[in-house]
Coordinates of C-alpha atoms and ligand atoms in Angstrom, one line a residue:
Chain A
M1 CA 19.5 -28.7 22.2
N2 CA 20.1 -32.1 21.4
A3 CA 18.9 -32.5 17.8
L4 CA 19.7 -32.8 14.8
A5 CA 20.5 -29.7 12.9
I6 CA 20.2 -31.2 9.9
E7 CA 18.2 -34.1 7.8
A8 CA 18.6 -35.1 4.4
E9 CA 16.5 -38.9 3.6
G10 CA 16.5 -39.3 0.2
L11 CA 17.8 -36.6 -1.4
V12 CA 18.1 -36.1 -5.3
K13 CA 18.4 -33.3 -7.8
Q14 CA 17.8 -34.2 -11.6
Y15 CA 18.0 -30.5 -13.4
R16 CA 16.2 -30.8 -16.8
G17 CA 17.5 -29.0 -19.7
R18 CA 17.9 -28.7 -23.3
S19 CA 20.8 -31.2 -23.2
G20 CA 18.9 -33.4 -21.3
T21 CA 19.1 -34.2 -17.7
V22 CA 22.0 -34.3 -15.3
D23 CA 21.1 -36.3 -12.2
A24 CA 23.4 -33.5 -9.7
V25 CA 22.4 -35.6 -6.1
R26 CA 22.1 -39.5 -6.7
G27 CA 20.4 -40.2 -3.0
V28 CA 21.9 -38.3 -0.5
D29 CA 21.7 -38.8 3.6
L30 CA 22.2 -36.6 6.4
N31 CA 22.4 -35.9 10.2
V32 CA 24.3 -33.2 11.2
S33 CA 24.5 -33.1 14.9
A34 CA 23.5 -29.0 16.7
G35 CA 27.1 -27.5 17.2
E36 CA 28.7 -29.6 14.8
V37 CA 31.6 -28.0 11.8
F38 CA 30.1 -30.7 9.4
G39 CA 32.6 -31.5 6.5
F40 CA 31.1 -31.9 2.3
L41 CA 34.5 -32.6 0.3
G42 CA 33.4 -33.6 -2.8
P43 CA 35.8 -33.5 -6.4
N44 CA 34.7 -31.2 -8.8
G45 CA 31.5 -31.5 -10.0
A46 CA 30.0 -34.3 -7.5
G47 CA 27.4 -32.3 -6.4
K48 CA 27.8 -29.9 -2.9
S49 CA 27.0 -26.4 -4.2
T50 CA 23.2 -28.8 -5.5
T51 CA 22.9 -29.8 -1.8
V52 CA 23.7 -27.4 -0.5
R53 CA 21.5 -25.7 -2.7
M54 CA 18.2 -27.4 -1.5
L55 CA 18.7 -27.5 2.3
T56 CA 18.9 -23.4 2.3
T57 CA 15.5 -23.7 0.4
L58 CA 16.7 -21.5 -3.1
L59 CA 17.2 -25.3 -5.7
S60 CA 13.3 -27.6 -5.0
I61 CA 13.8 -31.3 -4.3
T62 CA 13.7 -33.7 -7.5
S63 CA 13.0 -36.2 -4.5
G64 CA 13.8 -36.7 -0.7
T65 CA 13.4 -34.2 2.6
A66 CA 15.4 -32.2 4.6
R67 CA 14.8 -31.1 7.9
V68 CA 16.9 -27.7 8.6
A69 CA 17.0 -26.8 12.7
G70 CA 14.0 -29.0 12.0
I71 CA 12.0 -27.8 10.0
D72 CA 10.9 -28.8 6.6
V73 CA 12.6 -27.1 3.7
A74 CA 10.3 -28.0 0.6
A75 CA 7.0 -27.1 3.5
D76 CA 8.3 -24.1 5.6
P77 CA 11.1 -22.2 3.4
D78 CA 10.9 -19.2 5.3
A79 CA 10.8 -20.1 8.5
V80 CA 14.2 -22.0 7.5
R81 CA 15.5 -18.8 6.4
R82 CA 14.7 -17.3 9.4
R83 CA 17.3 -19.7 10.7
I84 CA 20.0 -20.1 8.1
G85 CA 22.8 -18.1 7.0
V86 CA 23.9 -19.1 3.3
A87 CA 27.7 -17.6 2.2
L88 CA 27.6 -19.6 -1.7
Q89 CA 30.3 -20.4 -4.0
E90 CA 30.2 -17.0 -5.9
A91 CA 30.5 -14.5 -2.8
G92 CA 26.3 -12.8 -3.5
L93 CA 27.2 -9.2 -3.1
D94 CA 25.5 -6.7 -5.3
H95 CA 28.3 -4.1 -6.4
R96 CA 27.7 -0.6 -6.6
Q97 CA 26.0 0.0 -2.1
T98 CA 29.2 -0.1 0.3
G99 CA 30.1 -2.8 2.6
R100 CA 28.1 -1.4 5.0
E101 CA 24.7 -0.9 3.3
L102 CA 25.4 -4.3 1.8
I103 CA 25.0 -5.9 5.6
V104 CA 22.6 -3.1 6.9
L105 CA 20.3 -3.7 4.1
Q106 CA 20.5 -7.4 5.2
A107 CA 20.4 -6.4 8.6
R108 CA 17.5 -5.3 8.6
L109 CA 15.7 -7.4 5.7
F110 CA 16.2 -10.6 8.8
G111 CA 13.7 -7.9 10.2
S112 CA 15.9 -6.0 12.6
S113 CA 15.5 -1.5 13.4
A114 CA 17.0 1.1 11.8
A115 CA 19.4 1.5 14.8
E116 CA 19.8 -2.4 15.7
A117 CA 20.5 -2.6 12.4
S118 CA 23.9 -0.5 11.7
A119 CA 24.9 -1.6 15.4
R120 CA 24.5 -4.7 14.0
A121 CA 27.2 -3.8 11.2
Q122 CA 29.8 -2.0 12.3
E123 CA 30.0 -5.2 15.1
L124 CA 30.6 -7.1 11.5
L125 CA 32.8 -5.3 9.5
E126 CA 34.9 -5.2 13.1
L127 CA 34.4 -9.2 13.1
V128 CA 35.6 -9.5 9.4
E129 CA 38.1 -7.2 9.3
L130 CA 36.6 -4.6 6.6
T131 CA 35.6 -1.2 8.8
E132 CA 38.7 0.9 6.9
D133 CA 36.9 -0.8 3.8
A134 CA 33.0 -0.4 4.5
D135 CA 32.6 2.8 3.7
R136 CA 33.3 2.4 0.2
R137 CA 31.3 0.0 -2.8
V138 CA 32.1 -3.3 -3.3
K139 CA 33.2 -3.5 -6.6
G140 CA 37.4 -2.1 -5.3
Y141 CA 37.0 -4.6 -3.7
S142 CA 39.0 -7.2 -3.4
G143 CA 38.5 -11.2 -3.5
G144 CA 39.2 -12.1 -0.3
M145 CA 37.1 -9.2 1.0
K146 CA 34.5 -9.8 -0.8
R147 CA 34.0 -13.1 0.6
R148 CA 34.9 -12.0 4.2
L149 CA 31.7 -9.2 3.3
D150 CA 30.4 -12.4 2.2
L151 CA 30.3 -14.6 5.5
A152 CA 29.5 -11.3 7.5
S153 CA 26.6 -10.4 5.9
A154 CA 25.2 -14.0 6.5
L155 CA 26.1 -12.9 10.4
V156 CA 23.0 -10.1 10.6
H157 CA 20.8 -12.4 12.3
R158 CA 22.8 -14.9 14.4
P159 CA 22.3 -18.1 12.5
E160 CA 21.0 -21.4 14.5
V161 CA 22.4 -23.3 10.8
L162 CA 25.8 -21.7 9.1
F163 CA 26.6 -22.6 5.0
L164 CA 29.6 -22.0 3.4
D165 CA 30.3 -23.4 0.5
E166 CA 34.1 -23.0 0.1
P167 CA 34.2 -20.0 2.0
T168 CA 38.2 -20.1 1.6
T169 CA 38.7 -20.2 -2.1
G170 CA 40.6 -18.4 -3.5
L171 CA 41.8 -16.8 0.2
D172 CA 45.8 -16.1 0.4
P173 CA 47.3 -18.9 2.7
A174 CA 46.5 -15.7 5.8
S175 CA 43.2 -14.6 5.2
R176 CA 42.4 -18.7 4.5
L177 CA 43.8 -18.9 8.7
S178 CA 41.4 -16.3 9.9
V179 CA 38.4 -17.0 8.0
W180 CA 38.5 -20.8 10.0
D181 CA 39.1 -18.7 13.1
E182 CA 36.3 -16.7 12.4
V183 CA 34.2 -21.1 11.2
R184 CA 35.0 -21.2 14.6
R185 CA 34.3 -18.3 16.7
I186 CA 31.9 -18.8 14.9
N187 CA 30.6 -21.9 16.0
Q188 CA 31.5 -22.0 19.6
R189 CA 28.2 -19.5 20.4
G190 CA 26.9 -22.6 19.6
T191 CA 26.7 -22.2 16.1
T192 CA 25.5 -25.4 13.6
V193 CA 28.7 -25.4 10.6
F194 CA 27.6 -27.7 7.1
L195 CA 31.2 -26.2 5.1
T196 CA 32.2 -27.1 1.9
T197 CA 35.5 -27.6 1.1
Q198 CA 38.4 -28.6 -1.6
Y199 CA 40.9 -28.7 1.3
L200 CA 41.1 -31.3 3.1
E201 CA 44.0 -30.4 5.9
E202 CA 40.9 -27.8 6.0
A203 CA 37.8 -30.5 7.1
D204 CA 41.0 -32.0 9.0
Q205 CA 40.8 -28.7 11.0
L206 CA 38.5 -27.3 11.0
C207 CA 36.1 -30.3 10.6
D208 CA 34.4 -33.1 14.0
R209 CA 32.7 -35.1 11.2
L210 CA 33.1 -34.9 8.0
A211 CA 31.2 -36.6 4.2
I212 CA 32.4 -37.1 0.7
I213 CA 30.5 -37.7 -1.8
D214 CA 31.0 -37.5 -5.4
G215 CA 28.8 -37.7 -7.3
G216 CA 26.2 -37.6 -6.4
R217 CA 26.1 -40.4 -4.2
I218 CA 27.9 -40.4 -0.2
V219 CA 31.1 -42.6 -0.5
R220 CA 32.5 -41.4 3.2
A221 CA 31.3 -40.5 6.7
G222 CA 32.5 -39.8 9.3
T223 CA 35.1 -38.9 11.7
P224 CA 38.2 -37.2 10.1
S225 CA 40.3 -39.9 12.0
S226 CA 37.9 -42.8 12.4
L227 CA 38.0 -43.1 7.9
K228 CA 42.0 -42.4 8.6
K229 CA 41.5 -45.9 10.5
E230 CA 39.5 -47.4 8.8
L231 CA 42.0 -47.1 5.6
R232 CA 45.1 -47.6 8.1
E233 CA 43.4 -51.1 8.9
R234 CA 41.3 -51.2 4.9
L235 CA 45.0 -51.2 4.1
R236 CA 46.6 -53.6 6.4
L237 CA 49.5 -50.8 6.9
P238 CA 52.2 -51.8 9.1
G239 CA 51.6 -50.5 13.3
D240 CA 55.1 -48.3 13.3
A241 CA 53.5 -47.1 9.3
P242 CA 51.6 -42.6 9.4
D243 CA 48.2 -42.7 9.9
P244 CA 47.2 -42.0 6.4
T245 CA 45.9 -38.8 4.9
L246 CA 42.3 -37.2 4.8
D247 CA 43.9 -36.9 1.3
E248 CA 45.0 -40.6 0.6
V249 CA 41.1 -41.2 2.5
F250 CA 39.9 -38.6 -0.3
L251 CA 41.2 -40.6 -3.7
D252 CA 40.8 -44.2 -2.3
A253 CA 36.7 -43.1 -1.3
T254 CA 37.1 -41.1 -4.6
G255 CA 38.2 -43.8 -6.8
R256 CA 41.5 -41.8 -7.9
T257 CA 44.2 -43.6 -5.9
R258 CA 47.9 -41.9 -6.1
E259 CA 49.0 -44.3 -8.2
R260 CA 46.2 -43.9 -10.4
V261 CA 46.5 -39.5 -10.8
A262 CA 49.8 -40.9 -11.3
G263 CA 49.9 -42.8 -14.0
D264 CA 47.6 -40.4 -15.6
V265 CA 50.2 -37.7 -15.3
Q266 CA 52.7 -39.6 -17.2
E267 CA 50.4 -40.4 -19.9
V268 CA 49.2 -37.0 -20.3
T269 CA 53.7 -36.6 -21.1
A270 CA 54.4 -39.4 -22.2
Chain B
M1 CA 9.0 -6.6 8.7
T2 CA 5.6 -6.6 6.4
A3 CA 6.1 -7.4 2.9
L4 CA 5.8 -3.5 1.9
Q5 CA 8.3 -2.6 4.9
Q6 CA 10.6 -4.9 2.5
A7 CA 8.9 -3.1 -0.7
D8 CA 10.2 0.0 0.9
L9 CA 13.7 -1.6 2.0
L10 CA 14.6 -2.7 -2.1
G11 CA 12.9 -0.2 -3.3
R12 CA 15.3 2.5 -1.8
R13 CA 18.6 0.4 -3.1
A14 CA 17.7 0.7 -5.9
V15 CA 17.3 4.4 -6.2
R16 CA 21.2 4.4 -5.0
E17 CA 21.7 1.8 -7.9
S18 CA 20.1 4.7 -9.7
L19 CA 21.5 7.8 -9.1
R20 CA 25.4 5.7 -8.7
T21 CA 24.5 4.4 -12.5
P22 CA 24.2 8.2 -14.1
E23 CA 25.1 7.1 -17.9
A24 CA 22.7 4.6 -17.9
L25 CA 19.8 7.3 -17.0
A26 CA 21.4 10.4 -19.9
P27 CA 19.4 8.0 -23.1
T28 CA 15.9 7.3 -20.8
L29 CA 15.6 11.6 -20.6
F30 CA 17.7 12.6 -24.0
I31 CA 15.5 10.1 -26.8
P32 CA 12.4 11.0 -25.8
V33 CA 12.7 14.5 -25.2
F34 CA 14.2 14.1 -28.9
F35 CA 11.2 12.3 -30.2
L36 CA 9.5 15.1 -29.1
V37 CA 11.3 17.5 -31.6
V38 CA 12.0 16.3 -34.5
N39 CA 7.5 14.5 -34.4
F40 CA 6.9 18.5 -33.6
G41 CA 9.2 19.8 -36.2
Q42 CA 8.1 17.3 -38.5
A43 CA 4.6 17.6 -38.0
G44 CA 4.0 21.4 -36.9
E45 CA 3.1 22.9 -39.7
I46 CA 0.5 20.3 -40.9
F47 CA -1.2 20.6 -37.9
P48 CA -1.6 24.5 -35.8
S49 CA -3.0 25.5 -33.3
D50 CA -6.1 27.7 -34.8
S51 CA -7.3 25.8 -37.4
T52 CA -7.1 21.5 -35.9
P53 CA -9.6 21.3 -33.7
F54 CA -8.1 17.7 -31.9
L55 CA -5.6 20.0 -30.3
Y56 CA -7.9 22.2 -28.3
G57 CA -6.5 25.3 -28.9
Q58 CA -2.8 23.6 -28.0
T59 CA 0.4 22.7 -30.5
Y60 CA 1.0 19.5 -32.1
A61 CA 3.9 18.9 -29.2
A62 CA 1.0 19.0 -26.1
F63 CA -0.7 16.2 -28.8
Q64 CA 2.7 14.1 -29.6
L65 CA 4.0 15.2 -25.4
P66 CA 2.4 11.5 -24.1
S67 CA 4.5 9.2 -27.0
S68 CA 7.2 11.1 -25.4
L69 CA 6.2 9.8 -21.7
L70 CA 5.7 6.5 -22.1
L71 CA 8.6 6.0 -24.7
A72 CA 10.2 7.3 -21.2
A73 CA 8.6 4.7 -19.4
S74 CA 9.5 1.9 -21.1
F75 CA 12.7 1.1 -21.0
G76 CA 12.8 -1.1 -18.5
S77 CA 16.2 -0.5 -17.7
A78 CA 14.9 -2.0 -14.2
A79 CA 14.8 -5.3 -15.3
L80 CA 18.2 -5.5 -16.4
Y81 CA 20.3 -4.6 -13.1
L82 CA 18.4 -7.7 -12.2
V83 CA 20.2 -9.7 -14.5
E84 CA 23.0 -8.9 -12.8
D85 CA 22.1 -9.7 -9.9
I86 CA 21.2 -13.0 -10.3
E87 CA 24.9 -13.2 -12.5
G88 CA 26.4 -11.6 -9.4
G89 CA 25.0 -14.1 -6.9
Y90 CA 23.4 -11.9 -4.9
F91 CA 19.4 -12.5 -6.1
D92 CA 20.3 -15.6 -4.2
K93 CA 21.0 -13.6 -1.3
L94 CA 18.0 -12.2 -1.6
R95 CA 16.2 -15.1 -2.0
A96 CA 18.0 -16.9 0.4
A97 CA 16.3 -14.1 3.2
P98 CA 12.8 -14.6 5.0
V99 CA 12.2 -11.9 1.9
S100 CA 8.4 -11.8 1.0
R101 CA 8.2 -12.7 -2.3
G102 CA 6.2 -10.2 -3.3
A103 CA 8.7 -7.6 -1.7
L104 CA 11.1 -8.9 -3.9
V105 CA 9.7 -8.7 -7.5
L106 CA 8.7 -4.8 -6.4
G107 CA 11.1 -3.1 -4.3
R108 CA 12.2 -3.1 -7.8
L109 CA 9.1 -1.6 -9.1
L110 CA 8.8 1.6 -6.6
A111 CA 11.5 2.3 -7.2
E112 CA 11.4 2.9 -11.1
G113 CA 8.1 4.0 -10.8
L114 CA 9.7 7.3 -9.1
K115 CA 12.1 7.9 -11.6
T116 CA 9.4 7.5 -14.7
A117 CA 7.7 10.0 -11.9
V118 CA 10.9 12.1 -12.1
L119 CA 10.9 11.9 -15.3
T120 CA 7.2 12.7 -16.5
V121 CA 8.2 15.8 -14.4
A122 CA 11.3 17.2 -15.9
L123 CA 10.1 15.8 -20.0
I124 CA 6.9 18.3 -18.7
I125 CA 8.9 21.2 -17.7
I126 CA 11.3 20.7 -21.4
A127 CA 8.0 20.7 -23.3
L128 CA 6.7 24.0 -21.8
P129 CA 8.5 26.5 -24.2
F130 CA 7.1 24.5 -27.1
G131 CA 3.8 25.9 -25.8
V132 CA 2.3 23.5 -23.9
T133 CA 0.4 23.2 -20.6
I134 CA -1.1 20.4 -18.6
A135 CA -5.3 21.7 -19.6
S136 CA -6.7 19.5 -16.3
G137 CA -5.2 21.6 -13.1
P138 CA -3.2 20.5 -10.7
A139 CA -5.2 17.4 -10.5
G140 CA -4.4 16.3 -14.0
F141 CA -0.6 16.9 -13.7
V142 CA -0.4 14.1 -10.1
L143 CA -3.2 12.2 -12.1
L144 CA -0.7 12.2 -15.1
L145 CA 2.7 11.9 -13.3
V146 CA 0.3 8.5 -11.9
L147 CA -0.9 7.2 -14.9
T148 CA 2.5 7.4 -16.6
S149 CA 5.0 6.3 -13.7
L150 CA 2.0 3.0 -12.9
W151 CA 2.9 1.8 -16.5
G152 CA 6.2 2.5 -16.3
I153 CA 5.8 0.0 -14.1
V154 CA 3.6 -2.7 -15.9
F155 CA 6.1 -2.6 -18.8
T156 CA 9.6 -3.1 -16.7
G157 CA 7.3 -5.9 -14.4
F158 CA 7.4 -7.1 -18.1
M159 CA 10.3 -7.4 -18.6
Q160 CA 11.7 -8.4 -15.5
L161 CA 9.9 -11.7 -15.8
I162 CA 12.1 -12.1 -19.6
A163 CA 14.7 -11.8 -16.6
L164 CA 13.7 -13.6 -15.2
K165 CA 12.9 -16.1 -17.1
T166 CA 16.4 -15.8 -19.2
R167 CA 18.0 -14.2 -17.0
S168 CA 20.0 -13.6 -19.4
A169 CA 21.2 -9.6 -20.8
A170 CA 21.1 -9.7 -24.3
A171 CA 17.9 -11.9 -23.7
T172 CA 16.3 -9.1 -21.3
N173 CA 17.6 -6.3 -23.9
S174 CA 15.4 -7.8 -27.3
G175 CA 12.7 -9.5 -25.9
G176 CA 12.2 -5.6 -24.3
L177 CA 12.3 -5.0 -27.6
V178 CA 9.2 -7.4 -28.1
F179 CA 6.8 -4.8 -26.4
F180 CA 8.4 -1.8 -28.4
P181 CA 5.9 -1.8 -32.0
L182 CA 3.1 -1.6 -28.9
L183 CA 4.5 2.4 -29.0
F184 CA 3.5 2.3 -32.3
L185 CA 0.5 0.2 -32.7
T186 CA -1.5 3.4 -31.2
P187 CA -3.1 6.8 -32.4
N188 CA 0.2 8.7 -32.1
F189 CA 0.1 11.2 -34.4
V190 CA -3.5 11.8 -34.7
P191 CA -6.6 10.8 -32.6
R192 CA -7.5 7.5 -33.3
D193 CA -11.0 8.1 -35.5
L194 CA -8.5 9.6 -38.3
L195 CA -6.1 6.6 -38.4
T196 CA -7.3 4.7 -42.1
R197 CA -9.9 1.2 -41.1
P198 CA -7.1 -1.6 -40.3
M199 CA -4.2 1.2 -37.9
E200 CA -7.7 1.8 -35.7
I201 CA -8.4 -1.4 -35.5
A202 CA -5.3 -2.1 -34.4
A203 CA -5.2 0.6 -32.0
T204 CA -8.0 -0.4 -30.8
L205 CA -6.7 -3.9 -29.7
N206 CA -3.0 -2.3 -29.1
P207 CA -4.1 -1.5 -24.5
V208 CA -1.5 1.3 -24.4
T209 CA -3.8 3.2 -26.5
Y210 CA -6.2 3.0 -23.8
V211 CA -2.9 4.1 -21.6
M212 CA -2.1 7.4 -24.4
E213 CA -5.5 8.2 -24.7
A214 CA -5.3 9.1 -21.2
L215 CA -2.3 10.8 -20.6
R216 CA -3.5 13.1 -24.0
S217 CA -6.8 13.9 -22.3
L218 CA -5.4 15.1 -18.9
I219 CA -2.5 18.0 -21.4
L220 CA -5.4 18.7 -23.9
Q221 CA -8.5 18.5 -22.4
D222 CA -10.7 19.4 -18.5
L223 CA -11.2 15.4 -16.4
Q224 CA -12.5 13.1 -18.7
W225 CA -13.8 10.4 -16.8
D226 CA -14.6 8.0 -18.8
V227 CA -11.0 7.9 -21.0
L228 CA -9.0 8.6 -17.8
G229 CA -11.2 5.5 -15.8
R230 CA -10.2 3.6 -19.5
G231 CA -5.9 4.6 -19.3
F232 CA -5.6 3.7 -15.8
G233 CA -7.7 0.1 -15.5
V234 CA -5.6 -0.9 -19.4
V235 CA -2.9 -0.2 -16.8
A236 CA -3.9 -2.0 -13.1
A237 CA -4.9 -5.2 -15.3
F238 CA -2.2 -5.5 -16.3
G239 CA -0.2 -4.5 -13.2
A240 CA -1.4 -7.0 -11.4
L241 CA -1.1 -10.0 -14.2
M242 CA 2.4 -9.0 -14.2
L243 CA 3.1 -8.8 -10.1
F244 CA 1.1 -12.9 -10.6
L245 CA 2.5 -13.5 -13.2
N246 CA 6.6 -12.2 -11.3
V247 CA 5.4 -13.7 -7.6
R248 CA 4.4 -17.5 -9.2
M249 CA 8.1 -17.7 -11.4
V250 CA 10.2 -16.1 -8.3
R251 CA 8.1 -19.0 -6.6
R252 CA 9.6 -21.7 -8.8
Y253 CA 12.8 -20.4 -9.7
D254 CA 15.1 -22.8 -9.7
Ligands
LIG301 N1 21.7 -25.5 -13.8 C1 22.2 -26.8 -13.6 N2 21.8 -26.7 -15.0 C2 22.8 -28.3 -15.2 N3 23.2 -28.9 -14.7 C3 24.1 -28.5 -13.8 C4 24.1 -27.5 -12.5 N4 24.2 -27.0 -11.9 C5 25.0 -27.9 -11.8 N5 24.6 -29.4 -12.5 C6 25.6 -30.2 -12.4 O1 25.5 -31.2 -11.5 C7 26.5 -31.3 -11.7 C8 26.8 -30.8 -9.7 O2 26.9 -29.5 -9.4 P1 27.8 -28.9 -8.3 O3 27.8 -27.8 -8.3 O4 27.0 -29.1 -7.3 O5 29.2 -30.0 -7.7 P2 30.6 -29.7 -7.1 O6 31.3 -30.5 -6.0 O7 29.7 -27.4 -6.4 O8 31.6 -28.9 -7.6 P3 32.2 -27.9 -7.3 O9 33.9 -28.4 -6.7 O10 33.0 -27.4 -9.1 O11 31.6 -26.0 -7.4 C9 28.0 -31.2 -12.6 O12 27.7 -32.3 -13.1 C10 27.4 -30.1 -12.3 O13 27.1 -30.0 -14.5
LIG302 MG1 30.4 -26.0 -5.8

């Protein structure tokens, strides 16, 4: 399958509220190939979560089109839902259920029989190393355990495309590494992963390609190395200078150069 | 997986949720019992069974029981659990799954119906020592359970609309209070024909009146099909409206 897993054209989201309208996403084009890990980076409020919520059928699209797994999101949301897994920025869990109950219910809602669902739950709980706490209520889970449970519950139906909105925010370094391993393993089995993150190292480690969004618009897109190379050439760095880091690419793309960030800090302390 | 099977799965989850929060259950039994005891205690002497025709030989507690049943069915706590799901993000997880939007709405409501049936049985048992019997017999008893539960579902459904609209527990709680006067603009102390003229008009316009009268007829009399028809008709009509509005609201939820 060489098709596009995610295809968006001119995606726009306007939030209309009592305090006026917010242009959260202002014309985003995306092309994510099947089998890729695609990184979606951007500063706070750039429009990452809004984009993810539109692609996952949770939010209406103001204008533009989006296709996920080849299906138009607005035209046939249920068909899209059957093919995607979603772990949102705020892990969506039910605190009164146990971890196992939550995954079993999720699997059953996707159409598994009771026996299949409990086998799948066991498998997934092992995958995210939650077997020992599986029969405790989610209320008592730590932040990292909740994230892992959320990830597991997004995988019940072996989705074609997995959306992860900041999957490692708030995790300790060891848990972060284990989520990275998870994402790689899931991807090796053929699942396309669309991942938003604030951590540039994460994008560098995991993503085949990435896009940087700022103020609702995509400001850079490409492979991590092509983006670094582009910056190097544009800054005319001498041949013996080290490659720019993804941090530098990000700061450059979002108009927040190191000098300006440092300058801001000085102004505050002065 | 059909929508009904999904509703059943979500309903079971809602039942687990209720059972794991017994603190929330206690007031839904205590307050209706309180009203039954107080109202019977205050007015029982005014309406003695042998000289009050509208009691059909039973005590005034039997006449009051429907008010208590409707009260027990009108807490709408499921709507507050829904707000918790919305705030905690679990509602989005369910929305992102290929779950029928109708099932998403109905799951909790079915659980609420079951809870109301259990409360109804408990209240009837508590009312027995006050000399209450179900004059319509076993079939009437079943109809009493069904009608009270359906009312619980309808009421909770309207509370869910507020929850979906406001997404706030405080707003849902106070929104529910708007419905509360409807429970009292009814012939809850005397039959409709003994009310003052303005109250009689208000009660006649109030749909809750017909549910109350149907419940009351099941306790005091033989099966009165015309009264029951009006009671079940109200619940069916408002149930359909409530379901339609809920599903539309979930579909348009952003
Ligand atoms: N429900 C909403 N109503 C109004 N404005 C919103 C809503 N949700 C988000 N926004 C606004 O839309 C913009 C984009 O928000 P979004 O959550 O998509 O950003 P983000 O890139 O995910 O940020 P973060 O890194 O902080 O998660 C922000 O300006 C935000 O204030
Ligand atoms: Mg976000």
